[in-house]
PDB file of C-alpha atoms and ligand atoms in Angstrom:
ATOM      1  CA  MET A   1      84.718  -8.189   5.151  1.00  0.00           C
ATOM      2  CA  ASP A   2      87.238  -5.926   3.402  1.00  0.00           C
ATOM      3  CA  ARG A   3      85.486  -6.170   0.006  1.00  0.00           C
ATOM      4  CA  PRO A   4      81.791  -5.536   0.635  1.00  0.00           C
ATOM      5  CA  VAL A   5      79.579  -7.162  -1.988  1.00  0.00           C
ATOM      6  CA  ASP A   6      77.614  -4.732  -4.146  1.00  0.00           C
ATOM      7  CA  ARG A   7      73.972  -5.796  -3.727  1.00  0.00           C
ATOM      8  CA  ARG A   8      72.522  -3.798  -6.606  1.00  0.00           C
ATOM      9  CA  THR A   9      71.336  -6.829  -8.556  1.00  0.00           C
ATOM     10  CA  VAL A  10      70.052  -9.014  -5.747  1.00  0.00           C
ATOM     11  CA  THR A  11      66.331  -8.338  -6.009  1.00  0.00           C
ATOM     12  CA  LYS A  12      64.295  -7.493  -9.082  1.00  0.00           C
ATOM     13  CA  GLY A  13      60.732  -6.482  -9.892  1.00  0.00           C
ATOM     14  CA  ALA A  14      58.382  -8.716 -11.824  1.00  0.00           C
ATOM     15  CA  GLY A  15      59.091  -6.757 -15.022  1.00  0.00           C
ATOM     16  CA  ALA A  16      62.623  -8.157 -15.018  1.00  0.00           C
ATOM     17  CA  LEU A  17      61.307 -11.419 -16.399  1.00  0.00           C
ATOM     18  CA  ALA A  18      59.952 -10.021 -19.660  1.00  0.00           C
ATOM     19  CA  GLY A  19      63.020 -10.796 -21.816  1.00  0.00           C
ATOM     20  CA  PHE A  20      63.430 -14.220 -20.295  1.00  0.00           C
ATOM     21  CA  ALA A  21      59.788 -15.110 -20.933  1.00  0.00           C
ATOM     22  CA  ALA A  22      60.175 -14.143 -24.585  1.00  0.00           C
ATOM     23  CA  ALA A  23      63.297 -16.311 -24.955  1.00  0.00           C
ATOM     24  CA  ARG A  24      61.624 -19.209 -23.181  1.00  0.00           C
ATOM     25  CA  ALA A  25      58.597 -18.981 -25.481  1.00  0.00           C
ATOM     26  CA  LEU A  26      60.885 -19.054 -28.511  1.00  0.00           C
ATOM     27  CA  LEU A  27      62.767 -22.052 -27.172  1.00  0.00           C
ATOM     28  CA  GLN A  28      59.599 -23.977 -26.448  1.00  0.00           C
ATOM     29  CA  GLN A  29      58.483 -23.437 -30.028  1.00  0.00           C
ATOM     30  CA  THR A  30      61.680 -25.169 -31.116  1.00  0.00           C
ATOM     31  CA  ALA A  31      61.217 -27.939 -28.524  1.00  0.00           C
ATOM     32  CA  LEU A  32      64.274 -27.011 -26.477  1.00  0.00           C
ATOM     33  CA  ALA A  33      62.587 -27.419 -23.108  1.00  0.00           C
ATOM     34  CA  ALA A  34      60.135 -30.275 -22.478  1.00  0.00           C
ATOM     35  CA  ASP A  35      59.797 -32.044 -25.815  1.00  0.00           C
ATOM     36  CA  ASP A  36      56.441 -33.771 -26.400  1.00  0.00           C
ATOM     37  CA  SER A  37      56.852 -34.052 -30.147  1.00  0.00           C
ATOM     38  CA  THR A  38      58.334 -37.520 -30.542  1.00  0.00           C
ATOM     39  CA  PRO A  39      56.768 -39.573 -33.381  1.00  0.00           C
ATOM     40  CA  THR A  40      55.217 -41.991 -30.901  1.00  0.00           C
ATOM     41  CA  GLY A  41      53.609 -39.141 -28.982  1.00  0.00           C
ATOM     42  CA  ALA A  42      55.609 -40.243 -25.931  1.00  0.00           C
ATOM     43  CA  SER A  43      57.010 -37.444 -23.840  1.00  0.00           C
ATOM     44  CA  GLU A  44      60.789 -37.003 -24.043  1.00  0.00           C
ATOM     45  CA  GLN A  45      62.975 -35.856 -21.173  1.00  0.00           C
ATOM     46  CA  SER A  46      63.460 -32.101 -20.950  1.00  0.00           C
ATOM     47  CA  LEU A  47      66.739 -30.601 -22.141  1.00  0.00           C
ATOM     48  CA  TYR A  48      67.460 -29.963 -18.436  1.00  0.00           C
ATOM     49  CA  ASP A  49      67.273 -33.688 -17.677  1.00  0.00           C
ATOM     50  CA  ARG A  50      69.151 -34.675 -20.815  1.00  0.00           C
ATOM     51  CA  LEU A  51      71.991 -32.351 -19.812  1.00  0.00           C
ATOM     52  CA  GLY A  52      72.255 -34.068 -16.442  1.00  0.00           C
ATOM     53  CA  GLY A  53      70.449 -31.553 -14.251  1.00  0.00           C
ATOM     54  CA  ILE A  54      71.690 -28.708 -12.088  1.00  0.00           C
ATOM     55  CA  PHE A  55      75.123 -30.121 -11.209  1.00  0.00           C
ATOM     56  CA  ALA A  56      76.058 -30.767 -14.834  1.00  0.00           C
ATOM     57  CA  ILE A  57      74.851 -27.318 -15.912  1.00  0.00           C
ATOM     58  CA  ALA A  58      76.713 -25.660 -13.019  1.00  0.00           C
ATOM     59  CA  ALA A  59      79.927 -27.482 -13.952  1.00  0.00           C
ATOM     60  CA  VAL A  60      79.716 -26.185 -17.542  1.00  0.00           C
ATOM     61  CA  VAL A  61      78.932 -22.634 -16.365  1.00  0.00           C
ATOM     62  CA  ASP A  62      81.792 -22.736 -13.855  1.00  0.00           C
ATOM     63  CA  ARG A  63      84.252 -23.718 -16.568  1.00  0.00           C
ATOM     64  CA  PHE A  64      83.274 -21.249 -19.285  1.00  0.00           C
ATOM     65  CA  SER A  65      82.852 -18.417 -16.771  1.00  0.00           C
ATOM     66  CA  ASP A  66      86.435 -18.877 -15.529  1.00  0.00           C
ATOM     67  CA  ALA A  67      87.709 -19.089 -19.119  1.00  0.00           C
ATOM     68  CA  ILE A  68      86.008 -15.804 -20.096  1.00  0.00           C
ATOM     69  CA  ILE A  69      87.830 -13.890 -17.341  1.00  0.00           C
ATOM     70  CA  VAL A  70      91.298 -14.751 -18.703  1.00  0.00           C
ATOM     71  CA  ASN A  71      90.537 -14.857 -22.460  1.00  0.00           C
ATOM     72  CA  PRO A  72      92.660 -12.083 -24.110  1.00  0.00           C
ATOM     73  CA  LYS A  73      89.918 -11.398 -26.710  1.00  0.00           C
ATOM     74  CA  LEU A  74      87.548 -10.658 -23.821  1.00  0.00           C
ATOM     75  CA  ASN A  75      89.982  -8.310 -22.089  1.00  0.00           C
ATOM     76  CA  GLN A  76      90.223  -5.606 -24.763  1.00  0.00           C
ATOM     77  CA  ASN A  77      86.845  -4.003 -24.144  1.00  0.00           C
ATOM     78  CA  PRO A  78      87.702  -1.552 -21.295  1.00  0.00           C
ATOM     79  CA  ALA A  79      84.462  -2.070 -19.349  1.00  0.00           C
ATOM     80  CA  LEU A  80      84.763  -5.855 -19.539  1.00  0.00           C
ATOM     81  CA  LYS A  81      88.460  -5.775 -18.666  1.00  0.00           C
ATOM     82  CA  ALA A  82      87.709  -3.616 -15.614  1.00  0.00           C
ATOM     83  CA  TRP A  83      84.944  -6.021 -14.523  1.00  0.00           C
ATOM     84  CA  ASN A  84      87.240  -9.024 -14.981  1.00  0.00           C
ATOM     85  CA  GLN A  85      89.968  -7.383 -12.916  1.00  0.00           C
ATOM     86  CA  THR A  86      88.098  -5.578 -10.157  1.00  0.00           C
ATOM     87  CA  GLU A  87      84.540  -6.909  -9.886  1.00  0.00           C
ATOM     88  CA  ALA A  88      85.029 -10.598 -10.659  1.00  0.00           C
ATOM     89  CA  PRO A  89      86.580 -11.431  -7.252  1.00  0.00           C
ATOM     90  CA  THR A  90      83.315 -10.627  -5.472  1.00  0.00           C
ATOM     91  CA  ARG A  91      80.743 -10.957  -8.285  1.00  0.00           C
ATOM     92  CA  LEU A  92      81.849 -13.962 -10.348  1.00  0.00           C
ATOM     93  CA  PRO A  93      80.422 -16.551  -7.899  1.00  0.00           C
ATOM     94  CA  GLY A  94      77.041 -14.819  -8.045  1.00  0.00           C
ATOM     95  CA  LEU A  95      77.251 -14.450 -11.816  1.00  0.00           C
ATOM     96  CA  LYS A  96      77.912 -18.183 -12.155  1.00  0.00           C
ATOM     97  CA  PHE A  97      74.883 -18.837  -9.958  1.00  0.00           C
ATOM     98  CA  MET A  98      72.661 -16.548 -12.055  1.00  0.00           C
ATOM     99  CA  ARG A  99      73.890 -18.024 -15.354  1.00  0.00           C
ATOM    100  CA  THR A 100      73.276 -21.529 -14.016  1.00  0.00           C
ATOM    101  CA  ILE A 101      69.719 -20.683 -12.992  1.00  0.00           C
ATOM    102  CA  TRP A 102      69.090 -18.890 -16.299  1.00  0.00           C
ATOM    103  CA  ILE A 103      70.123 -21.947 -18.316  1.00  0.00           C
ATOM    104  CA  ALA A 104      68.432 -24.436 -15.959  1.00  0.00           C
ATOM    105  CA  ALA A 105      65.113 -22.572 -16.093  1.00  0.00           C
ATOM    106  CA  LEU A 106      65.274 -22.107 -19.848  1.00  0.00           C
ATOM    107  CA  ALA A 107      66.038 -25.812 -20.371  1.00  0.00           C
ATOM    108  CA  GLY A 108      62.910 -26.818 -18.468  1.00  0.00           C
ATOM    109  CA  GLY A 109      64.380 -27.394 -14.993  1.00  0.00           C
ATOM    110  CA  PRO A 110      62.497 -26.716 -11.738  1.00  0.00           C
ATOM    111  CA  PHE A 111      63.895 -23.188 -11.293  1.00  0.00           C
ATOM    112  CA  THR A 112      62.781 -19.634 -11.949  1.00  0.00           C
ATOM    113  CA  TYR A 113      65.203 -16.994 -13.205  1.00  0.00           C
ATOM    114  CA  THR A 114      64.672 -13.814 -11.177  1.00  0.00           C
ATOM    115  CA  GLY A 115      67.691 -11.779 -12.322  1.00  0.00           C
ATOM    116  CA  LEU A 116      67.921  -8.772 -14.579  1.00  0.00           C
ATOM    117  CA  PRO A 117      66.732  -8.972 -18.176  1.00  0.00           C
ATOM    118  CA  LEU A 118      69.859  -9.757 -20.211  1.00  0.00           C
ATOM    119  CA  HIS A 119      69.733  -6.403 -21.999  1.00  0.00           C
ATOM    120  CA  ASP A 120      69.897  -4.501 -18.697  1.00  0.00           C
ATOM    121  CA  ALA A 121      72.595  -6.782 -17.256  1.00  0.00           C
ATOM    122  CA  HIS A 122      74.956  -6.202 -20.196  1.00  0.00           C
ATOM    123  CA  GLN A 123      74.203  -2.717 -21.479  1.00  0.00           C
ATOM    124  CA  ARG A 124      77.075  -1.029 -19.625  1.00  0.00           C
ATOM    125  CA  PHE A 125      79.636  -3.298 -21.344  1.00  0.00           C
ATOM    126  CA  HIS A 126      78.675  -2.315 -24.923  1.00  0.00           C
ATOM    127  CA  LEU A 127      79.527  -5.845 -26.046  1.00  0.00           C
ATOM    128  CA  THR A 128      80.299  -6.394 -29.734  1.00  0.00           C
ATOM    129  CA  PRO A 129      79.028  -9.290 -31.872  1.00  0.00           C
ATOM    130  CA  GLU A 130      82.650 -10.550 -31.990  1.00  0.00           C
ATOM    131  CA  GLU A 131      82.847 -10.636 -28.181  1.00  0.00           C
ATOM    132  CA  PHE A 132      79.492 -12.391 -28.065  1.00  0.00           C
ATOM    133  CA  ASP A 133      80.770 -15.015 -30.519  1.00  0.00           C
ATOM    134  CA  GLU A 134      83.963 -15.507 -28.489  1.00  0.00           C
ATOM    135  CA  VAL A 135      81.898 -16.196 -25.376  1.00  0.00           C
ATOM    136  CA  GLY A 136      79.927 -18.679 -27.490  1.00  0.00           C
ATOM    137  CA  ALA A 137      83.219 -20.370 -28.418  1.00  0.00           C
ATOM    138  CA  GLU A 138      84.128 -20.652 -24.714  1.00  0.00           C
ATOM    139  CA  ILE A 139      80.727 -22.198 -24.014  1.00  0.00           C
ATOM    140  CA  VAL A 140      81.304 -24.775 -26.788  1.00  0.00           C
ATOM    141  CA  ARG A 141      84.768 -25.563 -25.365  1.00  0.00           C
ATOM    142  CA  ALA A 142      83.226 -26.171 -21.931  1.00  0.00           C
ATOM    143  CA  LEU A 143      80.455 -28.352 -23.398  1.00  0.00           C
ATOM    144  CA  ASP A 144      83.079 -30.363 -25.300  1.00  0.00           C
ATOM    145  CA  TYR A 145      85.225 -30.714 -22.184  1.00  0.00           C
ATOM    146  CA  TYR A 146      82.294 -32.385 -20.422  1.00  0.00           C
ATOM    147  CA  HIS A 147      81.385 -34.467 -23.513  1.00  0.00           C
ATOM    148  CA  VAL A 148      77.891 -33.022 -23.815  1.00  0.00           C
ATOM    149  CA  PRO A 149      76.275 -34.885 -26.754  1.00  0.00           C
ATOM    150  CA  ALA A 150      75.945 -33.102 -30.108  1.00  0.00           C
ATOM    151  CA  ARG A 151      72.160 -32.598 -29.981  1.00  0.00           C
ATOM    152  CA  GLU A 152      72.117 -31.083 -26.488  1.00  0.00           C
ATOM    153  CA  LYS A 153      75.150 -28.969 -27.343  1.00  0.00           C
ATOM    154  CA  GLN A 154      73.422 -27.611 -30.440  1.00  0.00           C
ATOM    155  CA  GLN A 155      70.275 -26.794 -28.481  1.00  0.00           C
ATOM    156  CA  LEU A 156      72.230 -24.840 -25.875  1.00  0.00           C
ATOM    157  CA  VAL A 157      74.158 -22.979 -28.576  1.00  0.00           C
ATOM    158  CA  ASP A 158      70.844 -22.155 -30.300  1.00  0.00           C
ATOM    159  CA  ALA A 159      69.498 -20.815 -26.985  1.00  0.00           C
ATOM    160  CA  TYR A 160      72.630 -18.710 -26.522  1.00  0.00           C
ATOM    161  CA  MET A 161      72.389 -17.298 -30.066  1.00  0.00           C
ATOM    162  CA  LEU A 162      68.792 -16.210 -29.420  1.00  0.00           C
ATOM    163  CA  THR A 163      70.084 -13.710 -26.850  1.00  0.00           C
ATOM    164  CA  LYS A 164      72.558 -11.976 -29.200  1.00  0.00           C
ATOM    165  CA  SER A 165      70.527  -8.842 -29.924  1.00  0.00           C
ATOM    166  CA  GLU A 166      69.799  -8.380 -26.203  1.00  0.00           C
ATOM    167  CA  VAL A 167      73.392  -8.868 -25.048  1.00  0.00           C
ATOM    168  CA  ALA A 168      75.592  -7.470 -27.851  1.00  0.00           C
ATOM    169  CA  THR A 169      74.496  -3.836 -27.921  1.00  0.00           C
ATOM    170  CA  ALA A 170      77.627  -2.055 -29.215  1.00  0.00           C
ATOM    171  CA  PRO A 171      76.859   0.263 -32.166  1.00  0.00           C
ATOM    172  CA  GLN A 172      77.722  -1.464 -35.469  1.00  0.00           C
TER     173      GLN A 172
HETATM  174  C1  LIG V 201      79.504 -11.560 -24.704  1.00  0.00           C
HETATM  175  C2  LIG V 201      78.749 -12.303 -23.925  1.00  0.00           C
HETATM  176  C3  LIG V 201      78.645 -12.066 -22.435  1.00  0.00           C
HETATM  177  C4  LIG V 201      79.532 -11.495 -21.540  1.00  0.00           C
HETATM  178  C5  LIG V 201      80.940 -10.987 -21.808  1.00  0.00           C
HETATM  179  C6  LIG V 201      78.887 -11.454 -20.250  1.00  0.00           C
HETATM  180  C7  LIG V 201      79.400 -10.936 -19.061  1.00  0.00           C
HETATM  181  C8  LIG V 201      78.620 -10.524 -17.997  1.00  0.00           C
HETATM  182  C9  LIG V 201      79.008  -9.643 -16.935  1.00  0.00           C
HETATM  183  C10 LIG V 201      80.414  -9.068 -16.769  1.00  0.00           C
HETATM  184  C11 LIG V 201      77.920  -9.452 -16.132  1.00  0.00           C
HETATM  185  C12 LIG V 201      77.827  -8.487 -14.939  1.00  0.00           C
HETATM  186  C13 LIG V 201      77.740  -9.151 -13.595  1.00  0.00           C
HETATM  187  C14 LIG V 201      77.535  -8.057 -12.548  1.00  0.00           C
HETATM  188  O1  LIG V 201      76.415  -7.573 -12.369  1.00  0.00           O
HETATM  189  O2  LIG V 201      78.516  -7.684 -11.912  1.00  0.00           O
HETATM  190  C15 LIG V 201      76.858 -10.258 -16.667  1.00  0.00           C
HETATM  191  C16 LIG V 201      75.587 -10.422 -16.118  1.00  0.00           C
HETATM  192  C17 LIG V 201      74.805 -11.514 -16.389  1.00  0.00           C
HETATM  193  N1  LIG V 201      74.938 -12.338 -17.488  1.00  0.00           N
HETATM  194 FE1  LIG V 201      76.277 -12.155 -18.931  1.00  0.00          FE
HETATM  195  N2  LIG V 201      77.659 -12.034 -20.381  1.00  0.00           N
HETATM  196  C18 LIG V 201      77.478 -12.420 -21.686  1.00  0.00           C
HETATM  197  C19 LIG V 201      76.373 -13.073 -22.197  1.00  0.00           C
HETATM  198  C20 LIG V 201      75.407 -13.657 -21.415  1.00  0.00           C
HETATM  199  C21 LIG V 201      74.384 -14.588 -21.846  1.00  0.00           C
HETATM  200  C22 LIG V 201      74.135 -15.026 -23.283  1.00  0.00           C
HETATM  201  C23 LIG V 201      73.708 -14.973 -20.749  1.00  0.00           C
HETATM  202  C24 LIG V 201      72.611 -15.997 -20.694  1.00  0.00           C
HETATM  203  C25 LIG V 201      72.917 -17.256 -20.401  1.00  0.00           C
HETATM  204  C26 LIG V 201      74.252 -14.270 -19.626  1.00  0.00           C
HETATM  205  C27 LIG V 201      73.809 -14.345 -18.329  1.00  0.00           C
HETATM  206  C28 LIG V 201      74.009 -13.334 -17.405  1.00  0.00           C
HETATM  207  C29 LIG V 201      73.246 -13.181 -16.186  1.00  0.00           C
HETATM  208  C30 LIG V 201      72.116 -14.100 -15.722  1.00  0.00           C
HETATM  209  C31 LIG V 201      73.742 -12.041 -15.539  1.00  0.00           C
HETATM  210  C32 LIG V 201      73.315 -11.486 -14.177  1.00  0.00           C
HETATM  211  C33 LIG V 201      72.041 -10.680 -14.316  1.00  0.00           C
HETATM  212  C34 LIG V 201      71.732  -9.973 -13.017  1.00  0.00           C
HETATM  213  O3  LIG V 201      72.562  -9.211 -12.521  1.00  0.00           O
HETATM  214  O4  LIG V 201      70.619 -10.167 -12.509  1.00  0.00           O
HETATM  215  N3  LIG V 201      75.279 -13.475 -20.068  1.00  0.00           N
HETATM  216  N4  LIG V 201      77.317 -10.893 -17.806  1.00  0.00           N
END
């Protein structure tokens, strides 16, 4: 292969899950994963099932991940621009996979996220709150494109917003 894949993020220690576990706990408090709090006491489908499972989540991730690469507002930050131009060809497929698993696991699907804590994965990009919000806008556009219902869309946006302090680490 003329572009060897950088394997630095393929395997992680158990400590990598700390940030994810905290986010998952927060989401469960707000009934974003399996929701057992219906008035009848009947168990509702998990957010994962209500979204349509792994294929539906992967389709949304695929779309917003491609949009981020070419969004002019997300090509001003030099580190992000360099990633979009030189690393994306070999790393974007894996990034889409990791994002899909992250969302699927958080939404209550039968998956475990084993990647880097989000803080570690994004620290080198020094992302600003404005860049974070623009990625959020791309996620909403992708959810709208696939006609994800308002409630599920809001729950995913809420989950995304919970990661802001971990991901957007640029000095204010
Ligand atoms: C401003 C917002 C964000 C931008 C621009 C961004 C972009 C990136 C980039 C360029 C990478 C590096 C991939 C590599 O290692 O080569 C990455 C890693 C990653 N991002 Fe994001 N990201 C953002 C927010 C998020 C959020 C909120 C999530 C959670 C759904 C997420 C999930 C991930 C995952 C799972 C990884 C891979 C972690 C690993 O290497 O183990 N990202 N992101």
